[in-house]
């Protein structure tokens, strides 16, 4: 399926290549560079490019292009999803998926790629199995390794691959069991000019990080099932699960029952449809205008909280892509600080916390290129915010049961509501 | 980028510091030599890095001095070679790391091949792995040297560790050296019948590798694929289907037998395998089932479509389709297998993997009845929140789907609204979808949304929006005028691109109803002064020419202006000017004759030959001369004919003839290796091909299946349910199988003496070990002689659903066909006896079980199906039936023995018993290990003696009885090559030196099953032969009784609640309502000890699993009448679930 993989940085250097079948020359990437040039913006490079002998399927992650070479028919999503899995794995291993991290760990990268694909078909993609095969680098270990000459390759052969629960390592032991749930909800919304919300959905994910283990020493436990009860699961319109969740149980009882993988992972993602919607927690008053035949415009934006259930809205950041004609902006912010990048024309206003008593406001003059026609479109405002301890959909983790242990596990649940793709049209 | 000369390119890759001054190659070498060994010991990463850089410099310096290149390759990697030759693993490792780093950068390291390949047998696992990496990369180039490494892998293929076997096969098959094709073939064949599913998976992966190396092997490979397709493990399924798709996608017939199995396994297969299997099954279903929409489609779907894309062609198609559907408007009944596929794939829409979701979506789109397709919309919309590449692909597919099934996505219209931050390619696709979704009810919202888009800063996107508006206007008559007005307003837009695009779209719209819009045409005529975009100018000129009758005054004036600027125009504009001139000449020759001639003259000397040709052609056609003949008369008709309005339609129309989600669909062109999605057949092919034909076989598979499910309750749904949870189709099978076993066991419980004697004769072996046992047990159970004997006698009827698949496989391999046949013929006799038994049991059990009707029914049905057809069909079937399946864990097949009753009683009465109640029961069921026909006269049986195995408390003692029925001595009988699964251990029995003809020997061996019911596989060797055998323990034998007090029991039970607790309601049959009977049946089903209990209506038992010592607590609570509730508490949920099943089965008799 996947024939070769090239990693290319933004300036067009191929800094890593790996072939699973016979070697494909680097020159195949020229087609990619061609498309890249045509696209102008990195985001617009088509993910699938057809060349006379090959097909190139690429993803763009963290300033790196992962370009895979395909020779025969294959579902494109299959490749794309896999490439993202590769990038996730690098992230997981090196803390970041950057060019330097990859170059510094080129051998581990190679070993990982070797394990992840066999003849172009995914073999082991589960992080727990990979970590058993190839230990992630840590400072301590690299020091020890360089002294003792030992290696990062696990000396025990992993058994997880053979088990029915590939996402969990065998014989994981901790002194105490702790399960942390992060319920992170993101609001996607487009708010129209007339302040009618066009649509808004809540997307989110329950992520879980946990420590699992066994205190009875002699017993090797493999199954430590968890049951997670949600308060009002019927809210959820559409759900996707980590493979560890037992689908039947969810279907019949709306209970999440699973054997957790070791470490952080995304347990479920769900969507709450716009029907049973909850109000949007912030509102924006805006006045942006450009005068005809003059080289200036007015800019006035106020952000305020709306029905936030007593929680403070914090981490508010507004970014605006101003029209090309804008030369500079002279603004005053009552709160936070703003920056305007005259090259990319991006205005960023870091507001911070919103206090209802004194609403943050940003106001001032926009300088336009003289002689240029007035921009037709007012820019859209992209807003980010965060509300701690609130799940805006009303979802709650009610109860967490653990089986196979005598004591109550420590359970921590954190709720956060965030802005997802939250856009205000002006 | 492309044009960069190589040197420049190299320069850019250089580290900043060194780029300026080209170093002499020698400097690079010495630097490397000096620094690397030092660095190597201090810090590794930088060392490997600096080495790399120095290395990089060479190609740059290379071309200049010839000396460097000639000595270069020799001295180049000397240090690396030295390191590789050293004894220290750390040095080797360091060298390999640097080499791999070179490979990663795409640098040539092939001259190191000999030095590297030597290390293939290195002990250090990391060095080894890196050597593999190197080998796979360069073996193709250095074939001869690569051969040196082969023997290492061949050795690896024989390793007892499955992971080593697998990795050896992996590397061996990745080496693309044609000479080793036969070796690879052999290795694959061998691995395909390996015991470890992981190795079999690797074998499946190796198949396409070998195929790409040598396609002549296809036939042999297909055989292997066929064999692996029959594999029942989830691990193998995905990989083998992948191999199938690459090697022989056309051999759809191989799937028939495995179709249902694949459907049922699907949910447990790893995600990548799921994608491949689903895509393959989509194709399969298209060939095997009838279209579920054949009746409604023409009525509902296409009639709505007609309104929008109303063209004649469409109408004709409609009519045809309708006629066809009318012709066969017989009620459509969906094939149950078709339904099975749809049902089993649906949960996968919830997968976290976008590729899986997409695969299911396309399956539903292509296969599901129209009413059900809707479910996929939600999942697809969810994917839109993923990475932009995923969005891109999903939107392409949604665009195609939304043309065919608009209703499906309409509720999610707002999810396709565009944000200003989306990348342009995503915006355009979303626009496409929005346009496809537009209809009379939602058009106003969509148009309002479009208005926002038109003011966007992204001009490509604006242009696309204008086209989208045009499409909406053509498709929905109601809004045509509104759209047109809106577009006309855009004509005064400042941006030229917007105006040009609008002109083009307006032109198309006007063509539909030109008469009413002379105003707009006039307006556009004015625009010619300002608009510079050639396409727009051309469009305006065409419009004026076409409708010059509506604007008689303006047209000549426009021509005049254009004639003036003719030489400066673009080619397409010039052509349209000529066109306009010709049309005006024909309609209004008086005013435009001179102008036309002027234009034609200009065109005559144009640089473009196309324009010159056109001018010459038109001159001949319209200007009458004496030569010009008949054509002249028709000039007007030629130029001013009514032209049909263009149909603005989506570029995604009809893309659905490609399988959705495929690369070909995305590119809208057939990709290499694309398998066409076949059309539905008119007549359904024979559905019976999917039946897995032999009853015994099905029994076995269903059993196997169930076992699998039980083993991994996490994936599948069997959790907490005792009944068979398989899908509908397998239910009848499992019922029959259950009743099959129940009938045979009830036969033994009825304990008719006749049968017993028969059996005894048949078996003729069991005696000796029996005697031994007897001696031990005698004090306990003297009185019960008779019934005890019945026990060993009854079980190993080969007709019963036993014999694990492994054995079959091995037999298929090892034993020659003829022998097998002989064996089966031998068994025929048995089968008959067993069927007799079955019928006997039927009478007895139905007599006693009159209480519950259902039960009686269940029991009645199977014997007739078993006994009846079997006798007739046996002969024919046996030829292609694999040898009958073998013992299953079900301890339900038990014999009654009053000894156990007594045992139970004593336990209840005297609550003080030893903590580990070891050899508690004498009634032991014997299983066949090796039939005397298969074993060429050697017959082997085994039983679980329920005694602790001396030497290792974690092992289950298995008593083995070997009898020699040949007329020669059997020498040096021993166990060899145990191939236990991970963690499993086998303690072999001491070798039996000699076994005289007719003699029987009994030995004990210990097996640590690791608390799983996986079979233990090993070889039984004599001096001449090897037999592959396997022992599969019933779950009840994996534990040993443990004593505890009531309080302790309650305490432990309290800890094992929730998911560790499995509860099952059951109805006790009449004869099983006494305390005795209950205790006896439970203890027969499992090796457990009784726990005293205060309440009369409760029975408690406790045991510990042999390997891990986990507690297993059993509580049976009797309710009113025959009702009872069985609770098993065990943290080993798998064991718990299986145990519940077995006990329930045992009690039901």
Coordinates of C-alpha atoms in Angstrom, one line a residue, chain B residues 507-954:
Chain B
X507 CA -24.4 34.5 -20.1
X508 CA -25.3 30.9 -19.3
X509 CA -28.4 32.0 -17.5
X510 CA -29.6 34.4 -20.2
X511 CA -29.3 31.6 -22.7
X512 CA -32.3 30.0 -21.0
X513 CA -34.7 32.9 -21.5
X514 CA -33.1 35.7 -23.6
X515 CA -36.2 37.5 -24.7
X516 CA -36.9 39.1 -21.3
X517 CA -33.5 40.3 -20.6
X518 CA -32.5 42.8 -23.3
X519 CA -31.8 45.3 -20.5
X520 CA -29.2 43.1 -19.0
X521 CA -27.6 42.5 -22.4
X522 CA -27.4 46.2 -22.9
X523 CA -25.9 46.7 -19.6
X524 CA -23.3 44.1 -20.4
X525 CA -22.5 45.7 -23.7
X526 CA -21.5 48.8 -21.8
X527 CA -19.1 46.7 -19.8
X528 CA -16.9 45.9 -22.7
X529 CA -15.2 49.2 -22.2
X530 CA -14.0 48.2 -18.7
X531 CA -13.7 44.5 -18.4
X532 CA -10.3 43.2 -19.4
X533 CA -10.7 39.5 -18.5
X534 CA -10.7 37.8 -21.9
X535 CA -13.2 35.1 -21.0
X536 CA -15.7 37.7 -19.8
X537 CA -15.2 39.9 -22.9
X538 CA -15.7 36.8 -25.1
X539 CA -18.8 36.0 -23.3
X540 CA -20.3 39.4 -23.7
X541 CA -19.5 39.4 -27.4
X542 CA -21.0 36.0 -27.9
X543 CA -24.2 37.2 -26.1
X544 CA -24.5 40.3 -28.2
X545 CA -24.0 38.3 -31.4
X546 CA -26.4 35.6 -30.4
X547 CA -29.1 38.0 -29.4
X548 CA -28.3 40.8 -31.7
X549 CA -31.9 40.9 -32.7
X550 CA -32.8 42.0 -29.3
X551 CA -30.3 44.8 -29.2
X552 CA -30.3 45.9 -32.9
X553 CA -28.9 49.4 -32.1
X554 CA -26.1 48.5 -29.8
X555 CA -24.6 45.5 -31.6
X556 CA -23.0 47.3 -34.6
X557 CA -21.6 49.8 -32.2
X558 CA -19.9 47.2 -30.1
X559 CA -18.5 45.6 -33.3
X560 CA -17.1 48.9 -34.3
X561 CA -15.3 49.3 -30.9
X562 CA -14.0 45.8 -31.1
X563 CA -12.7 46.2 -34.6
X564 CA -10.7 49.1 -33.4
X565 CA -9.0 47.2 -30.7
X566 CA -9.0 43.9 -32.5
X567 CA -5.2 43.5 -32.8
X568 CA -4.8 43.9 -29.1
X569 CA -7.3 41.3 -28.1
X570 CA -6.7 37.8 -26.8
X571 CA -7.3 34.9 -29.1
X572 CA -10.6 33.8 -27.6
X573 CA -11.9 37.4 -27.9
X574 CA -10.8 37.7 -31.5
X575 CA -12.7 34.5 -32.4
X576 CA -15.8 36.0 -30.8
X577 CA -15.3 39.2 -32.6
X578 CA -15.3 37.3 -35.9
X579 CA -18.3 35.4 -34.8
X580 CA -20.1 38.6 -33.9
X581 CA -19.2 40.2 -37.2
X582 CA -20.5 37.2 -39.1
X583 CA -23.8 37.2 -37.2
X584 CA -24.3 40.8 -37.7
X585 CA -23.5 40.5 -41.4
X586 CA -26.2 37.9 -41.7
X587 CA -28.9 39.9 -39.8
X588 CA -28.0 43.5 -40.5
X589 CA -25.7 43.5 -43.5
X590 CA -26.4 47.1 -44.3
X591 CA -24.8 48.5 -41.2
X592 CA -22.1 46.0 -40.7
X593 CA -20.8 44.9 -44.1
X594 CA -17.8 47.1 -44.1
X595 CA -17.0 46.4 -40.5
X596 CA -17.2 42.8 -41.1
X597 CA -14.9 42.9 -44.0
X598 CA -12.4 45.0 -42.0
X599 CA -12.4 42.5 -39.2
X600 CA -12.0 39.6 -41.6
X601 CA -9.1 41.3 -43.2
X602 CA -7.4 41.9 -39.9
X603 CA -8.0 38.3 -39.0
X604 CA -6.5 37.1 -42.3
X605 CA -3.1 38.3 -41.3
X606 CA -3.3 37.3 -37.7
X607 CA -0.5 35.4 -36.2
X608 CA -2.7 32.7 -34.9
X609 CA -3.6 30.1 -37.6
X610 CA -6.8 29.2 -35.9
X611 CA -8.0 32.8 -36.3
X612 CA -6.8 32.9 -39.9
X613 CA -8.6 29.7 -40.6
X614 CA -11.8 30.9 -39.0
X615 CA -11.7 34.1 -40.9
X616 CA -11.2 32.3 -44.2
X617 CA -14.0 29.9 -43.5
X618 CA -16.4 32.5 -42.5
X619 CA -15.7 34.7 -45.4
X620 CA -16.5 31.8 -47.8
X621 CA -19.6 31.0 -45.9
X622 CA -21.2 34.3 -45.6
X623 CA -20.0 36.5 -48.4
X624 CA -21.7 35.4 -51.5
X625 CA -19.4 34.8 -54.5
X626 CA -20.0 33.0 -57.7
X627 CA -18.2 30.0 -56.4
X628 CA -19.9 29.6 -53.1
X629 CA -22.6 27.1 -53.5
X630 CA -25.4 25.7 -51.5
X631 CA -23.8 26.3 -48.1
X632 CA -24.3 30.0 -48.4
X633 CA -28.0 29.7 -48.3
X634 CA -27.8 27.9 -45.0
X635 CA -25.4 30.4 -43.4
X636 CA -28.0 32.0 -41.3
X637 CA -29.3 28.7 -40.1
X638 CA -25.8 27.6 -39.3
X639 CA -25.0 30.7 -37.2
X640 CA -28.2 31.6 -35.7
X641 CA -29.6 28.3 -34.9
X642 CA -31.3 27.8 -31.5
X643 CA -28.7 26.7 -29.1
X644 CA -29.7 24.7 -26.1
X645 CA -29.0 26.3 -22.8
X646 CA -26.0 24.8 -21.1
X647 CA -26.7 22.6 -18.1
X648 CA -24.8 23.7 -15.1
X649 CA -24.1 20.6 -13.2
X650 CA -21.8 19.4 -10.6
X651 CA -18.5 18.0 -11.4
X652 CA -19.3 15.3 -9.0
X653 CA -22.2 14.0 -11.0
X654 CA -21.8 10.4 -11.9
X655 CA -18.7 10.0 -9.9
X656 CA -20.4 7.4 -7.9
X657 CA -19.6 4.8 -10.5
X658 CA -16.3 4.7 -8.7
X659 CA -16.4 3.0 -5.4
X660 CA -16.7 5.9 -2.9
X661 CA -13.8 6.5 -0.6
X662 CA -11.4 5.1 -3.2
X663 CA -8.4 6.9 -4.7
X664 CA -10.0 6.5 -8.1
X665 CA -13.1 8.3 -6.9
X666 CA -11.0 11.1 -5.5
X667 CA -9.0 11.6 -8.7
X668 CA -12.0 10.8 -10.9
X669 CA -9.8 8.5 -12.9
X670 CA -9.1 4.9 -12.7
X671 CA -6.1 4.3 -10.5
X672 CA -3.8 1.4 -11.0
X673 CA -5.2 -1.7 -9.4
X674 CA -8.6 -0.3 -9.0
X675 CA -11.3 -3.0 -8.8
X676 CA -14.5 -1.9 -10.5
X677 CA -17.6 -2.0 -8.4
X678 CA -19.8 -4.4 -10.2
X679 CA -23.4 -3.7 -11.0
X680 CA -26.0 -5.5 -9.1
X681 CA -26.9 -8.8 -10.7
X682 CA -30.4 -9.3 -12.1
X683 CA -30.7 -12.7 -10.6
X684 CA -29.3 -13.4 -7.3
X685 CA -26.6 -16.0 -7.4
X686 CA -27.1 -19.1 -5.4
X687 CA -27.0 -18.0 -1.7
X688 CA -26.2 -21.5 -0.6
X689 CA -22.6 -21.2 -1.6
X690 CA -22.1 -19.3 1.6
X691 CA -23.4 -22.1 3.7
X692 CA -20.7 -23.8 5.4
X693 CA -21.9 -27.2 4.4
X694 CA -21.0 -30.0 6.8
X695 CA -23.0 -30.0 10.0
X696 CA -20.1 -31.2 12.1
X697 CA -17.9 -28.5 10.7
X698 CA -20.4 -25.8 11.4
X699 CA -20.8 -27.0 14.8
X700 CA -17.1 -26.8 15.3
X701 CA -16.9 -23.3 13.9
X702 CA -19.8 -22.0 15.9
X703 CA -18.2 -23.5 19.0
X704 CA -14.9 -22.0 18.1
X705 CA -16.5 -18.7 17.4
X706 CA -18.2 -18.7 20.7
X707 CA -15.1 -19.5 22.4
X708 CA -13.4 -16.7 20.8
X709 CA -16.0 -14.3 21.7
X710 CA -15.9 -15.4 25.3
X711 CA -12.2 -15.0 25.4
X712 CA -12.4 -11.4 24.5
X713 CA -15.5 -10.0 26.0
X714 CA -14.1 -6.6 25.5
X715 CA -14.6 -6.3 21.9
X716 CA -17.6 -8.3 21.3
X717 CA -20.9 -8.5 22.8
X718 CA -21.0 -11.8 24.4
X719 CA -20.5 -10.1 27.8
X720 CA -22.9 -11.1 30.5
X721 CA -25.1 -13.1 28.3
X722 CA -25.2 -16.8 28.5
X723 CA -27.0 -17.7 25.5
X724 CA -25.3 -17.7 22.2
X725 CA -24.8 -14.1 21.2
X726 CA -23.8 -14.6 17.7
X727 CA -25.9 -13.2 15.0
X728 CA -29.0 -14.8 13.8
X729 CA -27.4 -17.1 11.3
X730 CA -25.3 -18.9 13.7
X731 CA -27.9 -19.3 16.3
X732 CA -29.5 -22.4 15.0
X733 CA -26.1 -24.0 14.7
X734 CA -25.2 -23.3 18.2
X735 CA -28.5 -24.6 19.4
X736 CA -28.1 -27.8 17.6
X737 CA -24.6 -28.1 18.9
X738 CA -25.7 -27.5 22.4
X739 CA -28.4 -30.0 22.2
X740 CA -26.1 -32.3 20.5
X741 CA -23.8 -32.3 23.4
X742 CA -26.6 -32.3 25.9
X743 CA -28.2 -35.3 24.3
X744 CA -25.0 -37.2 24.3
X745 CA -24.4 -36.4 27.9
X746 CA -27.8 -37.2 29.0
X747 CA -27.4 -40.4 27.3
X748 CA -24.5 -41.1 29.6
X749 CA -26.4 -40.0 32.5
X750 CA -29.2 -42.3 31.7
X751 CA -26.5 -44.8 32.0
X752 CA -27.9 -47.7 30.0
X753 CA -25.7 -50.7 30.5
X754 CA -25.8 -51.8 26.9
X755 CA -24.3 -48.7 25.6
X756 CA -21.6 -48.8 28.1
X757 CA -20.6 -52.3 27.1
X758 CA -20.5 -51.3 23.5
X759 CA -18.3 -48.5 24.3
X760 CA -16.1 -50.5 26.3
X761 CA -15.5 -52.9 23.5
X762 CA -14.9 -50.0 21.1
X763 CA -12.4 -48.3 23.3
X764 CA -10.8 -51.4 24.6
X765 CA -8.1 -49.4 26.1
X766 CA -9.1 -47.3 29.1
X767 CA -8.8 -50.3 31.4
X768 CA -5.4 -50.0 32.8
X769 CA -5.4 -46.5 33.9
X770 CA -8.9 -46.9 35.1
X771 CA -7.6 -49.7 37.3
X772 CA -5.0 -47.5 38.8
X773 CA -7.5 -44.9 39.5
X774 CA -9.8 -47.3 41.0
X775 CA -7.3 -48.4 43.5
X776 CA -7.0 -45.0 44.7
X777 CA -10.6 -44.2 44.8
X778 CA -11.9 -47.5 45.9
X779 CA -12.6 -46.8 49.4
X780 CA -14.7 -43.9 48.5
X781 CA -16.8 -45.3 45.9
X782 CA -17.0 -49.0 46.0
X783 CA -20.8 -49.1 45.8
X784 CA -20.8 -47.1 42.7
X785 CA -18.9 -49.3 40.4
X786 CA -21.6 -49.5 37.7
X787 CA -22.2 -45.9 37.2
X788 CA -18.6 -45.1 37.4
X789 CA -17.8 -47.3 34.5
X790 CA -20.3 -45.5 32.4
X791 CA -18.4 -42.4 32.8
X792 CA -15.2 -43.1 30.9
X793 CA -17.1 -45.1 28.4
X794 CA -19.4 -42.5 27.0
X795 CA -17.4 -39.6 26.0
X796 CA -15.1 -39.9 23.1
X797 CA -17.6 -40.7 20.6
X798 CA -16.0 -39.2 17.6
X799 CA -19.2 -38.1 16.2
X800 CA -19.7 -35.6 18.9
X801 CA -18.6 -32.0 18.3
X802 CA -15.1 -32.3 19.3
X803 CA -11.6 -32.1 17.9
X804 CA -10.0 -28.8 17.6
X805 CA -9.3 -27.2 14.4
X806 CA -5.6 -27.4 14.9
X807 CA -5.7 -31.0 14.8
X808 CA -7.5 -30.9 11.6
X809 CA -5.0 -28.7 10.1
X810 CA -2.2 -30.7 11.1
X811 CA -3.8 -33.8 10.0
X812 CA -4.5 -32.3 6.7
X813 CA -0.8 -31.6 6.4
X814 CA 0.8 -34.5 8.0
X815 CA -1.3 -37.5 7.4
X816 CA -1.9 -38.6 3.9
X817 CA -5.3 -38.4 2.5
X818 CA -5.8 -42.1 2.2
X819 CA -5.1 -42.6 5.8
X820 CA -7.5 -39.9 6.7
X821 CA -10.2 -41.5 4.7
X822 CA -9.5 -44.8 6.4
X823 CA -9.8 -43.1 9.7
X824 CA -13.1 -41.6 8.8
X825 CA -14.4 -44.8 7.6
X826 CA -13.4 -46.2 10.9
X827 CA -15.3 -43.5 12.6
X828 CA -18.4 -44.1 10.7
X829 CA -19.1 -46.9 13.1
X830 CA -18.8 -44.6 16.0
X831 CA -21.0 -42.1 14.5
X832 CA -23.7 -44.6 14.2
X833 CA -23.4 -45.5 17.8
X834 CA -23.5 -42.0 18.7
X835 CA -26.6 -41.3 16.8
X836 CA -28.1 -44.3 18.5
X837 CA -27.2 -42.8 21.7
X838 CA -28.6 -39.5 20.7
X839 CA -32.0 -41.0 20.0
X840 CA -31.9 -43.0 23.1
X841 CA -31.2 -39.9 25.1
X842 CA -33.9 -38.1 23.3
X843 CA -36.5 -40.4 24.6
X844 CA -35.1 -40.4 28.0
X845 CA -34.7 -36.7 28.3
X846 CA -37.9 -35.7 26.7
X847 CA -39.6 -38.0 29.1
X848 CA -38.1 -36.3 32.1
X849 CA -38.0 -32.8 30.9
X850 CA -41.7 -32.4 30.1
X851 CA -41.6 -29.4 32.5
X852 CA -40.4 -26.8 30.1
X853 CA -41.7 -27.0 26.7
X854 CA -39.0 -25.0 25.0
X855 CA -36.4 -27.1 26.4
X856 CA -38.0 -30.2 25.2
X857 CA -38.4 -28.8 21.8
X858 CA -34.9 -27.8 21.7
X859 CA -33.8 -31.3 22.5
X860 CA -36.1 -33.0 20.3
X861 CA -35.2 -31.1 17.2
X862 CA -31.5 -31.9 16.9
X863 CA -31.4 -35.6 17.3
X864 CA -33.7 -36.0 14.3
X865 CA -31.5 -33.8 12.3
X866 CA -28.5 -35.5 13.6
X867 CA -29.5 -39.0 13.5
X868 CA -31.6 -38.9 10.4
X869 CA -29.5 -37.4 7.7
X870 CA -26.2 -38.4 9.1
X871 CA -26.5 -42.0 8.5
X872 CA -27.4 -41.4 4.9
X873 CA -25.0 -38.7 4.2
X874 CA -22.0 -39.9 6.1
X875 CA -20.4 -41.7 3.3
X876 CA -20.5 -38.9 0.8
X877 CA -19.7 -36.3 3.3
X878 CA -16.7 -38.0 4.8
X879 CA -14.7 -37.6 1.6
X880 CA -14.4 -33.9 2.0
X881 CA -15.1 -33.4 5.6
X882 CA -12.2 -32.8 7.8
X883 CA -12.0 -35.3 10.6
X884 CA -14.6 -34.7 13.2
X885 CA -13.9 -32.0 15.6
X886 CA -12.7 -32.7 19.0
X887 CA -13.1 -32.2 22.7
X888 CA -14.3 -28.9 23.9
X889 CA -14.0 -27.4 27.2
X890 CA -17.6 -28.1 27.9
X891 CA -17.6 -30.1 31.0
X892 CA -21.3 -30.2 30.4
X893 CA -20.7 -33.6 28.9
X894 CA -20.5 -35.3 32.2
X895 CA -21.5 -38.5 33.6
X896 CA -23.5 -39.0 36.7
X897 CA -21.8 -40.5 39.5
X898 CA -23.2 -40.9 43.0
X899 CA -19.7 -40.6 44.3
X900 CA -19.8 -37.0 43.5
X901 CA -23.1 -36.8 45.2
X902 CA -21.6 -38.2 48.3
X903 CA -18.6 -36.0 48.0
X904 CA -20.9 -33.1 47.8
X905 CA -22.9 -34.3 50.8
X906 CA -20.0 -34.9 53.0
X907 CA -18.8 -31.5 52.2
X908 CA -22.0 -29.9 53.2
X909 CA -22.3 -31.9 56.3
X910 CA -18.8 -31.6 57.6
X911 CA -17.7 -28.2 56.8
X912 CA -14.2 -29.1 57.6
X913 CA -12.3 -30.3 54.6
X914 CA -8.7 -29.8 53.6
X915 CA -7.9 -26.4 52.1
X916 CA -7.1 -27.8 48.7
X917 CA -9.4 -30.6 48.0
X918 CA -7.4 -32.3 45.4
X919 CA -8.4 -35.6 43.8
X920 CA -11.9 -35.1 44.8
X921 CA -13.7 -36.8 42.0
X922 CA -13.2 -40.0 40.3
X923 CA -15.6 -39.6 37.6
X924 CA -13.5 -38.4 34.8
X925 CA -14.3 -37.7 31.3
X926 CA -11.8 -39.0 28.8
X927 CA -11.0 -37.2 25.6
X928 CA -9.4 -38.6 22.6
X929 CA -6.0 -37.3 21.8
X930 CA -5.1 -39.5 18.9
X931 CA -7.6 -41.8 17.3
X932 CA -6.2 -45.3 16.5
X933 CA -6.8 -44.9 12.9
X934 CA -5.2 -41.5 12.6
X935 CA -2.4 -42.8 14.9
X936 CA -1.8 -45.8 12.8
X937 CA -2.9 -48.2 15.4
X938 CA -1.7 -46.1 18.3
X939 CA -4.6 -44.7 20.2
X940 CA -4.2 -42.1 22.9
X941 CA -6.7 -40.7 25.3
X942 CA -6.4 -38.2 28.0
X943 CA -8.4 -37.1 31.0
X944 CA -8.1 -34.5 33.7
X945 CA -7.4 -36.4 36.9
X946 CA -8.1 -33.4 39.1
X947 CA -5.1 -34.1 41.2
X948 CA -2.4 -31.5 41.8
X949 CA 0.5 -32.1 39.5
X950 CA 3.5 -33.1 41.5
X951 CA 6.3 -30.7 41.2
X952 CA 4.5 -27.7 40.0
X953 CA 1.3 -26.5 41.6
X954 CA 0.5 -24.2 38.7

